[in-house]
Coordinates of C-alpha atoms in Angstrom, one line a residue:
M222 CA -138.7 78.5 -4.5
F223 CA -137.6 79.3 -8.1
E224 CA -139.2 82.2 -9.8
T225 CA -140.6 81.5 -13.4
Q226 CA -138.3 83.3 -15.8
Q227 CA -139.1 84.5 -19.3
P228 CA -136.5 85.4 -22.0
S229 CA -135.8 89.2 -22.0
P230 CA -137.3 91.4 -24.7
A231 CA -133.8 92.4 -25.7
V232 CA -132.8 88.8 -26.4
Q233 CA -136.1 88.0 -28.1
A234 CA -135.6 91.0 -30.5
L235 CA -132.7 89.1 -32.0
D236 CA -135.2 86.6 -33.5
R237 CA -134.7 88.5 -36.7
L238 CA -131.3 86.9 -37.0
V239 CA -132.6 83.3 -37.0
G240 CA -131.8 81.5 -40.2
T241 CA -128.8 81.2 -42.5
W242 CA -126.9 84.2 -43.8
K243 CA -124.3 84.5 -46.6
V244 CA -121.5 86.9 -45.4
T245 CA -119.4 89.0 -47.7
G246 CA -116.8 91.7 -47.1
G247 CA -113.8 91.3 -44.9
A248 CA -115.0 87.8 -44.0
E249 CA -116.7 85.4 -46.4
G250 CA -118.9 82.4 -45.8
T251 CA -122.0 81.5 -43.9
V252 CA -123.4 82.0 -40.4
R253 CA -126.5 80.3 -39.0
Y254 CA -128.5 81.4 -36.0
E255 CA -131.0 79.2 -34.1
W256 CA -132.7 79.3 -30.7
M257 CA -131.8 76.9 -27.9
P258 CA -135.0 75.4 -26.4
G259 CA -136.6 77.9 -24.1
R260 CA -135.5 80.8 -26.3
F261 CA -133.2 82.3 -23.6
F262 CA -130.1 81.8 -25.8
L263 CA -129.4 82.3 -29.5
V264 CA -126.7 80.1 -31.0
Q265 CA -124.6 81.2 -33.9
H266 CA -122.7 78.7 -36.0
V267 CA -119.8 80.3 -38.0
E268 CA -118.1 79.0 -41.2
L269 CA -116.1 81.8 -42.6
T270 CA -112.8 82.6 -44.3
Q271 CA -111.0 85.7 -43.1
F272 CA -107.6 86.9 -44.3
G273 CA -107.3 83.6 -46.2
E274 CA -107.8 81.6 -43.0
P275 CA -110.8 79.4 -42.1
V276 CA -112.8 80.7 -39.1
T277 CA -115.1 78.0 -37.6
G278 CA -116.9 78.6 -34.4
M279 CA -120.0 78.8 -32.2
E280 CA -121.4 81.7 -30.2
I281 CA -123.9 81.6 -27.4
I282 CA -125.9 84.9 -27.1
G283 CA -128.2 85.9 -24.2
N284 CA -128.5 87.5 -20.8
L285 CA -126.2 86.3 -18.0
R286 CA -128.0 84.9 -15.0
P287 CA -125.6 83.3 -12.5
F288 CA -127.3 80.8 -10.1
G289 CA -129.3 82.7 -7.4
E290 CA -128.7 86.1 -9.0
P291 CA -130.9 88.4 -11.0
T292 CA -130.8 88.4 -14.8
G293 CA -128.2 90.8 -16.3
T294 CA -129.5 93.6 -18.4
D295 CA -126.9 93.4 -21.3
V296 CA -127.3 90.9 -24.0
V297 CA -123.8 89.3 -24.0
S298 CA -122.1 86.4 -25.8
R299 CA -119.1 84.2 -25.8
Y300 CA -117.7 82.9 -29.0
Y301 CA -115.6 79.7 -29.2
D302 CA -113.5 78.8 -32.3
S303 CA -111.7 75.8 -33.6
A304 CA -108.3 77.3 -32.9
G305 CA -109.2 77.4 -29.1
N306 CA -110.0 81.2 -28.9
T307 CA -112.8 82.7 -27.0
F308 CA -114.2 86.2 -27.5
D309 CA -116.8 88.1 -25.5
Y310 CA -119.3 90.5 -27.1
V311 CA -122.2 92.8 -26.1
Y312 CA -125.2 93.0 -28.5
D313 CA -127.5 96.0 -28.8
L314 CA -130.4 96.2 -31.2
D315 CA -132.1 99.6 -31.5
G316 CA -134.8 99.6 -34.1
D317 CA -133.1 98.3 -37.3
R318 CA -129.5 99.2 -36.1
L319 CA -127.5 96.3 -34.6
T320 CA -124.3 97.1 -32.7
I321 CA -122.0 94.3 -31.5
W322 CA -119.2 95.4 -29.2
A323 CA -116.1 93.2 -28.9
G324 CA -115.4 93.2 -25.2
A325 CA -117.2 95.9 -23.2
R326 CA -120.2 98.0 -24.4
G327 CA -118.8 101.3 -25.8
G328 CA -115.4 99.9 -26.5
P329 CA -113.2 100.8 -29.5
A330 CA -113.9 97.5 -31.4
Y331 CA -117.4 96.9 -32.7
F332 CA -119.7 96.0 -35.6
E333 CA -122.4 98.4 -36.5
G334 CA -125.0 97.6 -39.2
A335 CA -128.6 98.0 -40.2
F336 CA -131.3 95.6 -41.3
D337 CA -133.2 96.4 -44.5
A338 CA -137.0 96.6 -44.4
G339 CA -137.5 92.9 -45.0
D340 CA -134.8 91.6 -42.7
T341 CA -133.1 90.0 -45.7
T342 CA -129.8 92.0 -45.5
L343 CA -127.7 93.3 -42.6
A344 CA -125.1 95.7 -43.9
G345 CA -122.5 97.5 -41.9
A346 CA -118.8 97.4 -40.9
W347 CA -116.5 96.0 -38.2
V348 CA -114.4 98.8 -36.7
Y349 CA -111.3 98.3 -34.5
P350 CA -108.2 100.3 -33.6
G351 CA -106.0 100.5 -36.7
G352 CA -108.5 98.9 -39.1
G353 CA -111.9 97.5 -40.0
Y354 CA -113.8 96.2 -42.9
A355 CA -117.3 96.3 -44.5
S356 CA -119.5 93.3 -43.9
T357 CA -122.8 92.4 -45.5
A358 CA -125.0 89.4 -44.5
T359 CA -127.7 88.3 -46.9
R360 CA -130.4 85.8 -45.8
V361 CA -130.3 82.6 -47.8

């Protein structure tokens, strides 16, 4: 028999991302977050320009739960872009601080930012070996 599942609190905490955001900094444009039915997965739609090149893609964010296995504890994602690339991330929201690791949790490439009191701005920076850039998302 199948056990009734509920979305994890860690995934549900990302509800504060739902909506459309104007992104400025090292990448410019808009991102939009919406829930898939059931609220187990958050979908991000990306329309940015970075280093003069268009960045168009979609990201699915949630807990992994392969068939017949328990739900994973990390909030992970896979991003797909119009150039055929895929990128994996790990999300961690601790209070107002959001960390998104590129690849594995604790790796050298990550975004770290903080929400303002009204959840209208998420300001921080992407950091990676040899570089990085500031990034601010403002709710529109």
